[in-house]
Structures are given as C-alpha cells and as structure tokens.
Tab-separated table of C-alpha atoms in Angstrom:
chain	number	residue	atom	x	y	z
O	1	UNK	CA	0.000	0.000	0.000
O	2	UNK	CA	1.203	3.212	-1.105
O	3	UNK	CA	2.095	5.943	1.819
O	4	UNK	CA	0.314	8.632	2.250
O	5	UNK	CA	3.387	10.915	1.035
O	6	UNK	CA	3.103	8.866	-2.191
O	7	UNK	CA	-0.438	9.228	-2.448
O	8	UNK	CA	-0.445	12.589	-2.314
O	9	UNK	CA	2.435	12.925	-4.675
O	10	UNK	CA	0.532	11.101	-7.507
O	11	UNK	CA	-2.497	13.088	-6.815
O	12	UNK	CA	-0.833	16.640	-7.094
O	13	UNK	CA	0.959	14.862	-10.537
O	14	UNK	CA	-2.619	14.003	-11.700
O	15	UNK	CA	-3.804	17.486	-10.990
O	16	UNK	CA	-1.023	19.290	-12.789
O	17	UNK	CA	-1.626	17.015	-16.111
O	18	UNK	CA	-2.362	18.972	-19.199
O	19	UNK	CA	-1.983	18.445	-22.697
O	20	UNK	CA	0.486	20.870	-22.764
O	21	UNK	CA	2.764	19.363	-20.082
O	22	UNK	CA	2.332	15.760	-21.269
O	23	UNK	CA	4.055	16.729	-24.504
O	24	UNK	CA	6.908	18.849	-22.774
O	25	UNK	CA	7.478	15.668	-21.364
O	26	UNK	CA	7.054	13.304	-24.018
O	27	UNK	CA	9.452	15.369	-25.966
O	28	UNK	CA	11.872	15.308	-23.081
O	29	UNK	CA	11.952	11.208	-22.724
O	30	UNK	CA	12.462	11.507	-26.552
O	31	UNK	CA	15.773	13.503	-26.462
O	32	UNK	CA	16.801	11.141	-23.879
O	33	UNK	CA	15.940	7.432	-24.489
O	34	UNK	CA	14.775	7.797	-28.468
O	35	UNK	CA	10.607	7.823	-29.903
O	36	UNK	CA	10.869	4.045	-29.797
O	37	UNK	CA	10.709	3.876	-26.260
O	38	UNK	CA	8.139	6.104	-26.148
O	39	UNK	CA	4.635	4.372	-24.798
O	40	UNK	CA	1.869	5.688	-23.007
O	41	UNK	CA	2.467	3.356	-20.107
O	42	UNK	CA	6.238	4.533	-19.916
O	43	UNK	CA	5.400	8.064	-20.247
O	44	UNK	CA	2.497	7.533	-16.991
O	45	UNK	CA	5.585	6.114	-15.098
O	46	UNK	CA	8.045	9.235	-15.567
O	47	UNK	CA	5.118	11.520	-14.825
O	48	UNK	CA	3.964	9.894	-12.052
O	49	UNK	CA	0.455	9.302	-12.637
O	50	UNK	CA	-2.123	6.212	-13.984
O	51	UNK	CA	-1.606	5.663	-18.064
O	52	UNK	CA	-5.782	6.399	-17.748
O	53	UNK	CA	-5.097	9.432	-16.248
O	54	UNK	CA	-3.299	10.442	-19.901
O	55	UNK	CA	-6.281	9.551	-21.805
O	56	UNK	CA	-8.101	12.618	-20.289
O	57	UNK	CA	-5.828	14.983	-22.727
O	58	UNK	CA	-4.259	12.851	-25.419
O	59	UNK	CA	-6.556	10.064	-26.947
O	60	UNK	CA	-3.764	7.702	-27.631
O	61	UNK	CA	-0.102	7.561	-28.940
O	62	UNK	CA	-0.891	8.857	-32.115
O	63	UNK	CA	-2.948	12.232	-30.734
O	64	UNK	CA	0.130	12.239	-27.994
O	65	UNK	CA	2.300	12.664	-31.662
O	66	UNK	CA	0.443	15.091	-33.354
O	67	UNK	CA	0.619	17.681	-29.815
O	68	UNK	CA	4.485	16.440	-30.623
O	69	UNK	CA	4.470	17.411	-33.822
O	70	UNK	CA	2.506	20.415	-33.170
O	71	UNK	CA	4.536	21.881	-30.396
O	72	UNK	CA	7.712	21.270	-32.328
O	73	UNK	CA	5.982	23.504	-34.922
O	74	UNK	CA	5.606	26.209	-32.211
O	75	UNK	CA	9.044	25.736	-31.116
O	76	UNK	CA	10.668	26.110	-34.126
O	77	UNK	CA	9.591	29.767	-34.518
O	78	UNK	CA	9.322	29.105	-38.098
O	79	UNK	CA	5.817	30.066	-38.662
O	80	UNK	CA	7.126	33.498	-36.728
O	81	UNK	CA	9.981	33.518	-39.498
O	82	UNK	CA	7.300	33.450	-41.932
O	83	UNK	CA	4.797	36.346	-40.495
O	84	UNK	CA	8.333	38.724	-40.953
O	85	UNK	CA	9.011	41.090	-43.577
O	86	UNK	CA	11.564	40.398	-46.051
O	87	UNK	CA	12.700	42.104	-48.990
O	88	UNK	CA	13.350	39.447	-51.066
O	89	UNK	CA	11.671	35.649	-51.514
O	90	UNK	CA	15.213	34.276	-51.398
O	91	UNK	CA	15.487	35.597	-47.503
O	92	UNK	CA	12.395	34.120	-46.570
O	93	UNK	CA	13.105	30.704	-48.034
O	94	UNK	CA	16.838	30.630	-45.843
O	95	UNK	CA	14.738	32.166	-43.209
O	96	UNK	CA	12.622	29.594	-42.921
O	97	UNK	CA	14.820	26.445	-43.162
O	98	UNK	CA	17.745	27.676	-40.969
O	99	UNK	CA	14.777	27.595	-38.170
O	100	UNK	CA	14.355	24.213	-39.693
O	101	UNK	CA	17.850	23.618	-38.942
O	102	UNK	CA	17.900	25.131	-35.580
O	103	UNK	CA	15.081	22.611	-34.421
O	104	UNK	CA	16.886	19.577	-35.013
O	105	UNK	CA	20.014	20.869	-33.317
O	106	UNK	CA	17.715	21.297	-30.318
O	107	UNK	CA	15.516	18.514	-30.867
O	108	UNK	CA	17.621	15.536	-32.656
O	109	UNK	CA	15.308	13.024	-31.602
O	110	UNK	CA	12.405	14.148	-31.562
O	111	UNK	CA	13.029	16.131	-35.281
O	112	UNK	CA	12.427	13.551	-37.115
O	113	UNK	CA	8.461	13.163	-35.890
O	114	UNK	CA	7.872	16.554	-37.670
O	115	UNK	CA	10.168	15.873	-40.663
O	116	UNK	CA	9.081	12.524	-41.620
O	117	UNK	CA	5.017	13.350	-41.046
O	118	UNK	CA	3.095	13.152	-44.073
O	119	UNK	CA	1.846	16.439	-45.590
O	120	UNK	CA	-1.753	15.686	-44.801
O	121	UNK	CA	-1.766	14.764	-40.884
O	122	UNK	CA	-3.340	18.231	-39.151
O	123	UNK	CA	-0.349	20.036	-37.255
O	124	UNK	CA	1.705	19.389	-40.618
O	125	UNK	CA	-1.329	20.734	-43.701
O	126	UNK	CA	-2.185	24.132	-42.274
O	127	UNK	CA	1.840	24.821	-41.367
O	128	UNK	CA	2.988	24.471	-44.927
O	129	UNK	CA	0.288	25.477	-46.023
O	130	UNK	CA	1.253	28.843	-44.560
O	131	UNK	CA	4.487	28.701	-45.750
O	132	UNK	CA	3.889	28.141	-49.007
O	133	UNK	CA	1.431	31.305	-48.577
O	134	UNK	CA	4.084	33.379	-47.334
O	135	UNK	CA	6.110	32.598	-50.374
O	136	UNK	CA	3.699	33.836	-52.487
O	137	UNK	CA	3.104	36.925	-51.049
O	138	UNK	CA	6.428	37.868	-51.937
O	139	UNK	CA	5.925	37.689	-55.515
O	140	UNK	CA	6.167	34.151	-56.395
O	141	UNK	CA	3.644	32.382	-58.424
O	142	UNK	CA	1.305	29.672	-56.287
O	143	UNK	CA	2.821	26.916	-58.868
O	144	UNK	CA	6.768	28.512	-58.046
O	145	UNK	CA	6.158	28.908	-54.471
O	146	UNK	CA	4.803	25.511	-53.785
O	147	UNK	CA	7.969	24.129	-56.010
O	148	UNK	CA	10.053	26.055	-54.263
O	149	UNK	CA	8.692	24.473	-50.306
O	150	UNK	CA	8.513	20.961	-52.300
O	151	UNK	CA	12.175	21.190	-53.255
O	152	UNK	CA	13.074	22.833	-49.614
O	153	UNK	CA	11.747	20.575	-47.645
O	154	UNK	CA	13.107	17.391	-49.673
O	155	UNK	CA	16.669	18.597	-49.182
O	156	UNK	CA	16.128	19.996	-45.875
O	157	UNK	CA	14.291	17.266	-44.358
O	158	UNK	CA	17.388	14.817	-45.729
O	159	UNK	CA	19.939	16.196	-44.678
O	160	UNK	CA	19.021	17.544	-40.897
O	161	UNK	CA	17.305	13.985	-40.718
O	162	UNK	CA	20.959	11.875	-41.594
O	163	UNK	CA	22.827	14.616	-39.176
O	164	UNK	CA	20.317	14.229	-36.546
O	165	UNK	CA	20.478	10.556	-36.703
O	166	UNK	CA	24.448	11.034	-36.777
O	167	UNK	CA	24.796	12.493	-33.769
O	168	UNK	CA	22.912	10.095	-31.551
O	169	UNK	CA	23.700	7.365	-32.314
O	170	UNK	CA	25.859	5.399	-30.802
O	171	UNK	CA	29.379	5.609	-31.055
O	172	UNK	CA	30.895	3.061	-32.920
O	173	UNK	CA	34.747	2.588	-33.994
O	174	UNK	CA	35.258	4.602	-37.059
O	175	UNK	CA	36.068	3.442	-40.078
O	176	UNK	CA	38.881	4.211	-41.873
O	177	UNK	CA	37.398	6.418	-44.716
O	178	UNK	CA	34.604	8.205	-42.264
O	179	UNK	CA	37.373	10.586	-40.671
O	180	UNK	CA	36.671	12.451	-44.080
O	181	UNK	CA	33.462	11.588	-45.451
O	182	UNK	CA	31.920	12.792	-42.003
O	183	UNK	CA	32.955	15.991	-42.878
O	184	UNK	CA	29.564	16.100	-45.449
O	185	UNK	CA	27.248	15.784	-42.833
O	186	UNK	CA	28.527	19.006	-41.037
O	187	UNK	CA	25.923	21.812	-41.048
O	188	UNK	CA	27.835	24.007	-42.933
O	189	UNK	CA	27.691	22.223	-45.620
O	190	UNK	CA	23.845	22.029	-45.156
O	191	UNK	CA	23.864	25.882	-45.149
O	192	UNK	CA	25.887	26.262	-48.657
O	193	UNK	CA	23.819	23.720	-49.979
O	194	UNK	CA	20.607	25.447	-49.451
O	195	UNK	CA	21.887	28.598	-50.926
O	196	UNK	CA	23.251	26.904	-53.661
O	197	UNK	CA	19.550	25.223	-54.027
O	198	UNK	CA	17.922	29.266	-53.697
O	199	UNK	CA	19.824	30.688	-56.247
O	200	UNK	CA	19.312	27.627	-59.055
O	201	UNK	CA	15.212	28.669	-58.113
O	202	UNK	CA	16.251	32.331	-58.506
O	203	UNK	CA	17.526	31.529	-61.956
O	204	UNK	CA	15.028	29.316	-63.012
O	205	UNK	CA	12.355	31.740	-61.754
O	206	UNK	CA	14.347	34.941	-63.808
O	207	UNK	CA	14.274	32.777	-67.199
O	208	UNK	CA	10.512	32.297	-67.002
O	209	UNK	CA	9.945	35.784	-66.505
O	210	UNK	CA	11.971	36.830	-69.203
C-alpha cells in the first residue's frame, strides 16, 4: 500500500496534467531514451500518474504525436519567421529552413516526428500550407512557391534527418574512410547547400519571366 506521502504525490501529478505538459514531457523522454521507447504506459511512469489518467488529454499515442508534432511547430519559430518582412523571396526561403535547422540541433530526436510526417496529418497541412502562402506573397507564383517548399523541404528534411540521426547514435569505432566523409554531414555544408539550391530557383524563376 502506497504511503500517504506517495499518495499525495501522484495526486498533485494528476492534478497538474495537461496536454500541454504531457508533450513537454514526451518530448523530453524523446531527447533522452529515443521515440521508440516512447509508450503511453512509460510516459504515466516518468510523470507519475495512472496511463488512464493520460487519456483525459491525449486520446492515444498517435494524438500524444500530433501535440508532438505540433509543439515542435511552435518551437521552431518558423511560422514566426514566416509572419516577418523580407525584402526578397530568397530571404524568406533561408529564413525559414535555418529555423528548420535550428530545431533539429535542439531537438535531434524528436526532429524527425515533424520531418518525416506526411503532408496531410493536421499540425503538418495548415503549417505548410502557410508557408507556401508566405512565399507567395512575396511575388512568387502559387505553382513557383509551392515548387520552391517541395524542393526545400526534400533537401532539408534529408539532410538535418541523416545529421540528426548522426549524432545520436551510438558511437561506434570509425572506419577508416569516415574521418573524411563525415565531414559532409557538417551543417555548414547544409547551409551552402541550401543557398546553392535558392539561387538555381532564382535563376530558373528569372528565365521564365523573361
């Protein structure tokens, strides 16, 4: 039987339960055991309360994903990036994925959930969605600014995905070549890389102007 000093711990945990907190938490076991290890029942344990008792704010694993997903949104401050004024498309579209990079840096466990959702599960749609939108208003066609995210997002999502999964893993005895082929997954080469992709849309968009 549980003492009353335990008791009354679980029942101020229970009471302090929110949606909110649930995924600050969720997000923290991520960075520190992986999303595979990641269950309801575990997640009860570390906050000290009944796995029912997280069924009164997330309906399941895949709900507790989505408030995941969505907070990682938030915390990017890329939709912020995207209300800004820029002068040009080009500083929007760096803008917007060196936030991109910034969140996995500070999430690498946990980055993958947003980068590898599909386009049409809810906290992902109406986020690039706006992006795209944003694009647009700065001149861009619909057709070039949804191109533009498609392409964007494809290289982005690669590459900070491979670093992310780089730096935690393991470590494991290097092999003789890696010394210099690790050098590629350094994140300045992701940053030349994205300007490099900007300015081939910059030309591409000029010639079909002209």
């Amino acid at each position: 039987m549980p003492s009353r000093q335990e008791f009354n711990e679980k029942t101020e945990a229970r009471l302090q339960l929110s949606r909110e907190s649930i995924t600050e938490s969720a997000i923290a076991f991520i960075e520190d055991h992986g999303v595979e290890k990641l269950s309801m029942r575990t997640l009860a344990g570390v906050l000290g309360c009944g796995t029912m008792s997280l069924y009164t704010h997330v309906s399941n694993r895949d709900d507790l994903i989505n408030s995941i997903i969505e907070m990682l949104v938030a915390q990017s401050g890329i939709p912020q990036v995207a209300a800004q004024k820029f002068d040009r498309w080009q500083d929007l579209a760096s803008g917007i994925n060196l936030a991109y990079r910034d969140l996995a840096v500070r999430y690498p466990r946990s980055f993958e959930l947003l980068a590898l959702a599909p386009y049409d599960v809810m906290p992902v749609t109406p986020y690039l969605e706006g992006l795209v939108s944003a694009l647009a208003q700065m001149g861009l066609t619909h057709e070039q600014a949804s191109a533009l995210m498609s392409a964007l997002d494809a290289y982005s999502t690669g590459f900070l995905t491979v670093w992310a999964r780089s730096e935690t893993r393991p470590q494991q005895p290097a092999h003789q070549a890696s010394s210099e082929l690790v050098t590629l997954r350094s994140l300045d080469h992701f940053e030349r890389g994205l300007q490099a992709l900007i300015r081939g849309f910059e030309v591409e968009f000029a010639a079909g102007a002209s």
